[in-house]
Amino acid sequence: GRELGMLDSLLSLGGLVLLWDSVEWEGRSLLKALVKKSALCGEQVHILGCEVSEEEFREGFDSDINNRLVYHDFFRDPLNWSKTEEALPGGPLGALRAICKRTDPGPVTIALDSLSWLLLHLPCTTLCQALHAVSHQDSCPGDSSPVGKVSVLGLLHEELHGPGPVGALSSLAQTEVTLGGTKGQASAHILCRRPRQRPTDQTQWFSILPDFSLDLQEGPSVESQPCSDPHIPPVDPTTHLTFNLHLSKKEREARDSLILPFQFSSEKQQALLRPRPGQATSHIFYEPDAYDDLDQEDPDDDLDI
Amino acid sequence: MFVELNNLLNTTPDRAEQGKLTLLCDAKTDGSFLVHHFLSFYLKANCKVCFVALFQSFSHYNIVGQKLGVNLTVARERGQLVFLEGLKSAVDVFFQTQEEPHPLQFLREANAGNLKPLFEFVREALKPVDGGEARWTYPVLLVDDLSVLLSLGVGAVAVLDFIHYCRATVCWELKGNMVILVHDSGDVEDEENDILLNGVSHQSHLILRAEGLATGFCRDVHGQLRILWRRPSQPTAQRDQSLTYQYKIQDKSVSFFAKGMSPAVL
């Protein structure tokens, strides 16, 4: 129902979506599946490609999707080592700002492959400022022309970054998807933060089909619990005992009216204060040793009771 | 090359995949047997091999190579093998004057900047020769090992950039393969090595991880090998992504067996 659609509708909310992957559970397939979804919705999709070649990224997409993808190539020569004039001016951030200065008002999805690469090569503060400016663009008040919603989808490799940059990016993001899984079945943990609402989280099991469409699933098969045999009636263990576990009515009353030894009641207080007459006091017989120091003075004499 | 390892990886010199980056990683044990395997594998596959050997001398690799059926001296003379002997040429940086920057030029600089000269050495070594028939099948870059560069003062991001450029040229442009060894120190303090190892892991198609046994040294089982396939070109739903085997290294071969199935125990 509506719950299953959370992974589907990630990009419809706009803003910054972080996709966290790991060595064991790679995230590029999911990134491509989400890019395909945006393209099928008619959005314009820009890819900032730093980690794989354009050929490899476009592989698996059919031509009508590939026609909607604009690939900005930062894979072949990101640091301009070949010293040719082909290098895109302004680097990846320049390309990002250029995408946002577009004139057509439709919605746009920008996929960063990968945001980890950008974070390793650019100062964290510069990157965060650029991401904030891009993902909050549609809320800019001064601009009269209606600019469409911008979604930024960033792929991040969780093992590469310390807690500082991770926290900074998390605070900027509207949605975070963390990949994981068990026994060959992949899962996505989705954390959604919307303004003035409580954050919601959900775990969605999924798989990616060869044409990069998303297949949502119920989850790995759970081993069935061994159920009790309905033919054998439950046995009462208190029958056939050699001792008595039950109380009679009188015994129950006696038990309920019993005063516990350390419970202090008014009767007990009176009994303690009034010494009982005629009670034989007990005697203590003491034979002093040669080493004993017997002091006839009462040490409690100076107490004033 | 070790035939049993080829079987586990489902590959032979004749029909190996191209355009792939393989990461070799060792933790608490010596994973260099994997380097010797891939060196002999690709020489037998008639590939043009550029070997950036920073860890051992040429004669060491040659002696082991002969046990595995390849002769590095002959391969070098034929032009099939381009060998950068790090231990020797590091000294050349200081005692020889050269016009172009030396591949290990970063050793001269106070702040080791980038590895662009080393990348250009690799690109020059593997670029296809114009004219004449193609003698070699495809180019291969082998590095043993990357952690040495960190010890020499290069930053982790600079090493990752070097691997990136090599991947763009060797794997993508020239449709060749790369095999890189990185040590996993297991040391919580070594953040640079962790960034390097994880960064290369994310770029790899295949990761072979040799680990010492958790219980310590054993005469019959030298360690365990984890094989992890990543980045398949077609995403597959359920696929055995990771396999684990135990191994024993002998004089000229390595035998692999499932966990707990060592012949010494059965």
mmCIF file of N, CA, C and O in Angstrom, chain A residues 203-262:
data_model
loop_
_atom_site.group_PDB
_atom_site.id
_atom_site.type_symbol
_atom_site.label_atom_id
_atom_site.label_comp_id
_atom_site.label_asym_id
_atom_site.label_seq_id
_atom_site.Cartn_x
_atom_site.Cartn_y
_atom_site.Cartn_z
ATOM 1 N N THR A 203 12.266 0.215 6.794
ATOM 2 C CA THR A 203 13.211 -0.657 6.091
ATOM 3 C C THR A 203 12.486 -1.358 4.962
ATOM 4 O O THR A 203 11.424 -1.944 5.168
ATOM 5 N N GLN A 204 13.038 -1.249 3.784
ATOM 6 C CA GLN A 204 12.398 -1.812 2.600
ATOM 7 C C GLN A 204 13.333 -2.816 1.939
ATOM 8 O O GLN A 204 14.466 -2.483 1.602
ATOM 9 N N TRP A 205 12.868 -4.043 1.755
ATOM 10 C CA TRP A 205 13.665 -5.043 1.037
ATOM 11 C C TRP A 205 13.409 -4.879 -0.454
ATOM 12 O O TRP A 205 12.271 -4.642 -0.873
ATOM 13 N N PHE A 206 14.455 -5.013 -1.249
ATOM 14 C CA PHE A 206 14.252 -4.770 -2.661
ATOM 15 C C PHE A 206 15.283 -5.553 -3.468
ATOM 16 O O PHE A 206 16.254 -6.079 -2.926
ATOM 17 N N SER A 207 15.044 -5.608 -4.766
ATOM 18 C CA SER A 207 16.107 -6.082 -5.649
ATOM 19 C C SER A 207 16.020 -5.258 -6.927
ATOM 20 O O SER A 207 14.983 -4.673 -7.243
ATOM 21 N N ILE A 208 17.125 -5.236 -7.636
ATOM 22 C CA ILE A 208 17.190 -4.439 -8.866
ATOM 23 C C ILE A 208 17.186 -5.420 -10.032
ATOM 24 O O ILE A 208 18.020 -6.332 -10.101
ATOM 25 N N LEU A 209 16.263 -5.212 -10.963
ATOM 26 C CA LEU A 209 16.167 -6.088 -12.127
ATOM 27 C C LEU A 209 17.206 -5.677 -13.163
ATOM 28 O O LEU A 209 17.746 -4.577 -13.100
ATOM 29 N N PRO A 210 17.518 -6.572 -14.120
ATOM 30 C CA PRO A 210 18.570 -6.255 -15.098
ATOM 31 C C PRO A 210 18.346 -4.964 -15.872
ATOM 32 O O PRO A 210 19.308 -4.357 -16.332
ATOM 33 N N ASP A 211 17.078 -4.518 -16.002
ATOM 34 C CA ASP A 211 16.888 -3.260 -16.716
ATOM 35 C C ASP A 211 16.825 -2.073 -15.755
ATOM 36 O O ASP A 211 16.354 -1.001 -16.104
ATOM 37 N N PHE A 212 17.308 -2.270 -14.540
ATOM 38 C CA PHE A 212 17.382 -1.228 -13.510
ATOM 39 C C PHE A 212 16.024 -0.718 -13.081
ATOM 40 O O PHE A 212 15.884 0.437 -12.681
ATOM 41 N N SER A 213 15.001 -1.567 -13.139
ATOM 42 C CA SER A 213 13.773 -1.167 -12.452
ATOM 43 C C SER A 213 13.777 -1.793 -11.071
ATOM 44 O O SER A 213 14.423 -2.808 -10.819
ATOM 45 N N LEU A 214 13.035 -1.120 -10.186
ATOM 46 C CA LEU A 214 13.070 -1.449 -8.770
ATOM 47 C C LEU A 214 12.001 -2.488 -8.463
ATOM 48 O O LEU A 214 10.849 -2.308 -8.834
ATOM 49 N N ASP A 215 12.377 -3.558 -7.790
ATOM 50 C CA ASP A 215 11.421 -4.585 -7.441
ATOM 51 C C ASP A 215 11.332 -4.639 -5.924
ATOM 52 O O ASP A 215 12.258 -5.104 -5.262
ATOM 53 N N LEU A 216 10.203 -4.160 -5.366
ATOM 54 C CA LEU A 216 10.067 -4.133 -3.908
ATOM 55 C C LEU A 216 9.621 -5.498 -3.407
ATOM 56 O O LEU A 216 8.772 -6.141 -4.025
ATOM 57 N N GLN A 217 10.192 -5.914 -2.283
ATOM 58 C CA GLN A 217 9.902 -7.256 -1.794
ATOM 59 C C GLN A 217 9.542 -7.249 -0.332
ATOM 60 O O GLN A 217 9.775 -6.277 0.382
ATOM 61 N N GLU A 218 8.990 -8.388 0.117
ATOM 62 C CA GLU A 218 8.516 -8.474 1.490
ATOM 63 C C GLU A 218 9.645 -8.716 2.477
ATOM 64 O O GLU A 218 9.552 -8.383 3.617
ATOM 65 N N GLY A 219 10.704 -9.343 2.028
ATOM 66 C CA GLY A 219 11.754 -9.611 2.995
ATOM 67 C C GLY A 219 12.206 -11.048 2.890
ATOM 68 O O GLY A 219 11.549 -11.861 2.240
ATOM 69 N N PRO A 220 13.333 -11.385 3.485
ATOM 70 C CA PRO A 220 13.828 -12.749 3.362
ATOM 71 C C PRO A 220 12.892 -13.698 4.093
ATOM 72 O O PRO A 220 12.253 -13.324 5.068
ATOM 73 N N SER A 221 12.791 -14.931 3.617
ATOM 74 C CA SER A 221 11.854 -15.879 4.224
ATOM 75 C C SER A 221 12.335 -16.190 5.626
ATOM 76 O O SER A 221 13.483 -16.532 5.854
ATOM 77 N N VAL A 222 11.428 -16.028 6.573
ATOM 78 C CA VAL A 222 11.774 -16.299 7.969
ATOM 79 C C VAL A 222 11.542 -17.773 8.225
ATOM 80 O O VAL A 222 10.557 -18.333 7.768
ATOM 81 N N GLU A 223 12.432 -18.412 8.944
ATOM 82 C CA GLU A 223 12.248 -19.845 9.254
ATOM 83 C C GLU A 223 11.023 -19.998 10.123
ATOM 84 O O GLU A 223 10.873 -19.299 11.095
ATOM 85 N N SER A 224 10.137 -20.929 9.771
ATOM 86 C CA SER A 224 8.883 -21.063 10.518
ATOM 87 C C SER A 224 9.175 -21.592 11.915
ATOM 88 O O SER A 224 10.012 -22.451 12.114
ATOM 89 N N GLN A 225 8.456 -21.034 12.909
ATOM 90 C CA GLN A 225 8.641 -21.459 14.298
ATOM 91 C C GLN A 225 8.061 -22.860 14.477
ATOM 92 O O GLN A 225 7.028 -23.169 13.895
ATOM 93 N N PRO A 226 8.692 -23.696 15.259
ATOM 94 C CA PRO A 226 8.093 -25.018 15.511
ATOM 95 C C PRO A 226 6.816 -24.857 16.334
ATOM 96 O O PRO A 226 6.861 -24.384 17.447
ATOM 97 N N CYS A 227 5.649 -25.201 15.738
ATOM 98 C CA CYS A 227 4.379 -24.972 16.444
ATOM 99 C C CYS A 227 4.006 -26.216 17.251
ATOM 100 O O CYS A 227 4.352 -27.330 16.897
ATOM 101 N N SER A 228 3.281 -26.007 18.353
ATOM 102 C CA SER A 228 2.920 -27.136 19.230
ATOM 103 C C SER A 228 1.870 -28.009 18.550
ATOM 104 O O SER A 228 1.023 -27.542 17.813
ATOM 105 N N ASP A 229 1.949 -29.271 18.812
ATOM 106 C CA ASP A 229 1.043 -30.244 18.216
ATOM 107 C C ASP A 229 -0.355 -30.064 18.821
ATOM 108 O O ASP A 229 -0.512 -30.176 20.035
ATOM 109 N N PRO A 230 -1.403 -29.790 18.021
ATOM 110 C CA PRO A 230 -2.722 -29.534 18.598
ATOM 111 C C PRO A 230 -3.403 -30.773 19.181
ATOM 112 O O PRO A 230 -4.372 -30.665 19.899
ATOM 113 N N HIS A 231 -2.879 -31.966 18.884
ATOM 114 C CA HIS A 231 -3.561 -33.177 19.366
ATOM 115 C C HIS A 231 -3.237 -33.488 20.819
ATOM 116 O O HIS A 231 -3.950 -34.213 21.471
ATOM 117 N N ILE A 232 -2.110 -33.003 21.317
ATOM 118 C CA ILE A 232 -1.755 -33.304 22.708
ATOM 119 C C ILE A 232 -2.272 -32.179 23.582
ATOM 120 O O ILE A 232 -1.877 -31.032 23.423
ATOM 121 N N PRO A 233 -3.184 -32.469 24.570
ATOM 122 C CA PRO A 233 -3.715 -31.393 25.414
ATOM 123 C C PRO A 233 -2.651 -30.926 26.401
ATOM 124 O O PRO A 233 -1.784 -31.703 26.791
ATOM 125 N N PRO A 234 -2.708 -29.668 26.796
ATOM 126 C CA PRO A 234 -1.708 -29.196 27.760
ATOM 127 C C PRO A 234 -1.881 -29.885 29.110
ATOM 128 O O PRO A 234 -2.988 -30.126 29.559
ATOM 129 N N VAL A 235 -0.785 -30.225 29.757
ATOM 130 C CA VAL A 235 -0.799 -30.985 31.009
ATOM 131 C C VAL A 235 -0.680 -30.027 32.181
ATOM 132 O O VAL A 235 0.128 -29.084 32.145
ATOM 133 N N ASP A 236 -1.483 -30.273 33.221
ATOM 134 C CA ASP A 236 -1.392 -29.443 34.414
ATOM 135 C C ASP A 236 -0.311 -30.040 35.322
ATOM 136 O O ASP A 236 -0.458 -31.153 35.841
ATOM 137 N N PRO A 237 0.770 -29.314 35.550
ATOM 138 C CA PRO A 237 1.876 -29.909 36.311
ATOM 139 C C PRO A 237 1.620 -29.995 37.816
ATOM 140 O O PRO A 237 2.380 -30.631 38.533
ATOM 141 N N THR A 238 0.529 -29.345 38.329
ATOM 142 C CA THR A 238 0.333 -29.358 39.779
ATOM 143 C C THR A 238 -0.454 -30.566 40.268
ATOM 144 O O THR A 238 -0.671 -30.729 41.461
ATOM 145 N N THR A 239 -0.885 -31.411 39.339
ATOM 146 C CA THR A 239 -1.575 -32.638 39.788
ATOM 147 C C THR A 239 -0.547 -33.696 40.143
ATOM 148 O O THR A 239 0.603 -33.630 39.684
ATOM 149 N N HIS A 240 -0.901 -34.653 40.917
ATOM 150 C CA HIS A 240 -0.066 -35.807 41.280
ATOM 151 C C HIS A 240 1.254 -35.412 41.939
ATOM 152 O O HIS A 240 2.309 -35.938 41.634
ATOM 153 N N LEU A 241 1.148 -34.422 42.865
ATOM 154 C CA LEU A 241 2.362 -34.050 43.583
ATOM 155 C C LEU A 241 2.361 -34.696 44.960
ATOM 156 O O LEU A 241 1.314 -34.976 45.526
ATOM 157 N N THR A 242 3.546 -34.892 45.532
ATOM 158 C CA THR A 242 3.629 -35.483 46.863
ATOM 159 C C THR A 242 3.521 -34.432 47.960
ATOM 160 O O THR A 242 3.536 -34.754 49.126
ATOM 161 N N PHE A 243 3.459 -33.178 47.611
ATOM 162 C CA PHE A 243 3.314 -32.113 48.598
ATOM 163 C C PHE A 243 2.147 -31.234 48.181
ATOM 164 O O PHE A 243 1.695 -31.277 47.043
ATOM 165 N N ASN A 244 1.666 -30.439 49.123
ATOM 166 C CA ASN A 244 0.457 -29.669 48.908
ATOM 167 C C ASN A 244 0.804 -28.256 48.484
ATOM 168 O O ASN A 244 1.493 -27.537 49.209
ATOM 169 N N LEU A 245 0.336 -27.849 47.319
ATOM 170 C CA LEU A 245 0.614 -26.493 46.859
ATOM 171 C C LEU A 245 -0.537 -25.542 47.149
ATOM 172 O O LEU A 245 -0.404 -24.347 46.971
ATOM 173 N N HIS A 246 -1.688 -26.101 47.580
ATOM 174 C CA HIS A 246 -2.866 -25.246 47.742
ATOM 175 C C HIS A 246 -3.072 -24.852 49.195
ATOM 176 O O HIS A 246 -2.626 -25.537 50.107
ATOM 177 N N LEU A 247 -3.763 -23.738 49.400
ATOM 178 C CA LEU A 247 -4.081 -23.269 50.759
ATOM 179 C C LEU A 247 -5.579 -23.407 50.999
ATOM 180 O O LEU A 247 -6.377 -23.113 50.108
ATOM 181 N N SER A 248 -5.946 -23.798 52.213
ATOM 182 C CA SER A 248 -7.382 -23.810 52.560
ATOM 183 C C SER A 248 -7.788 -22.388 52.904
ATOM 184 O O SER A 248 -6.945 -21.490 53.039
ATOM 185 N N LYS A 249 -9.090 -22.159 53.092
ATOM 186 C CA LYS A 249 -9.584 -20.801 53.324
ATOM 187 C C LYS A 249 -9.017 -20.232 54.617
ATOM 188 O O LYS A 249 -8.607 -19.090 54.702
ATOM 189 N N LYS A 250 -8.997 -21.088 55.671
ATOM 190 C CA LYS A 250 -8.477 -20.648 56.969
ATOM 191 C C LYS A 250 -7.000 -20.282 56.870
ATOM 192 O O LYS A 250 -6.545 -19.278 57.420
ATOM 193 N N GLU A 251 -6.270 -21.132 56.168
ATOM 194 C CA GLU A 251 -4.825 -20.889 56.036
ATOM 195 C C GLU A 251 -4.580 -19.586 55.286
ATOM 196 O O GLU A 251 -3.682 -18.807 55.617
ATOM 197 N N ARG A 252 -5.396 -19.313 54.295
ATOM 198 C CA ARG A 252 -5.253 -18.095 53.511
ATOM 199 C C ARG A 252 -5.505 -16.867 54.377
ATOM 200 O O ARG A 252 -4.782 -15.886 54.316
ATOM 201 N N GLU A 253 -6.565 -16.971 55.230
ATOM 202 C CA GLU A 253 -6.872 -15.835 56.106
ATOM 203 C C GLU A 253 -5.742 -15.595 57.088
ATOM 204 O O GLU A 253 -5.363 -14.461 57.352
ATOM 205 N N ALA A 254 -5.229 -16.691 57.661
ATOM 206 C CA ALA A 254 -4.135 -16.551 58.627
ATOM 207 C C ALA A 254 -2.918 -15.916 57.969
ATOM 208 O O ALA A 254 -2.226 -15.083 58.558
ATOM 209 N N ARG A 255 -2.671 -16.315 56.743
ATOM 210 C CA ARG A 255 -1.515 -15.758 56.024
ATOM 211 C C ARG A 255 -1.704 -14.272 55.747
ATOM 212 O O ARG A 255 -0.785 -13.477 55.916
ATOM 213 N N ASP A 256 -2.896 -13.858 55.375
ATOM 214 C CA ASP A 256 -3.130 -12.458 55.052
ATOM 215 C C ASP A 256 -3.041 -11.556 56.262
ATOM 216 O O ASP A 256 -2.686 -10.388 56.151
ATOM 217 N N SER A 257 -3.394 -12.126 57.455
ATOM 218 C CA SER A 257 -3.391 -11.272 58.636
ATOM 219 C C SER A 257 -2.054 -11.278 59.368
ATOM 220 O O SER A 257 -1.916 -10.679 60.432
ATOM 221 N N LEU A 258 -1.103 -11.961 58.842
ATOM 222 C CA LEU A 258 0.193 -12.057 59.501
ATOM 223 C C LEU A 258 0.946 -10.735 59.386
ATOM 224 O O LEU A 258 1.000 -10.137 58.315
ATOM 225 N N ILE A 259 1.506 -10.312 60.521
ATOM 226 C CA ILE A 259 2.331 -9.092 60.488
ATOM 227 C C ILE A 259 3.776 -9.521 60.242
ATOM 228 O O ILE A 259 4.316 -10.367 60.941
ATOM 229 N N LEU A 260 4.375 -8.874 59.305
ATOM 230 C CA LEU A 260 5.751 -9.238 58.965
ATOM 231 C C LEU A 260 6.689 -8.744 60.065
ATOM 232 O O LEU A 260 6.414 -7.712 60.694
ATOM 233 N N PRO A 261 7.787 -9.484 60.320
ATOM 234 C CA PRO A 261 8.628 -9.159 61.478
ATOM 235 C C PRO A 261 9.236 -7.764 61.431
ATOM 236 O O PRO A 261 9.467 -7.173 62.468
ATOM 237 N N PHE A 262 9.520 -7.232 60.258
ATOM 238 C CA PHE A 262 10.187 -5.928 60.217
ATOM 239 C C PHE A 262 9.239 -4.803 59.856
ATOM 240 O O PHE A 262 9.657 -3.709 59.535
#
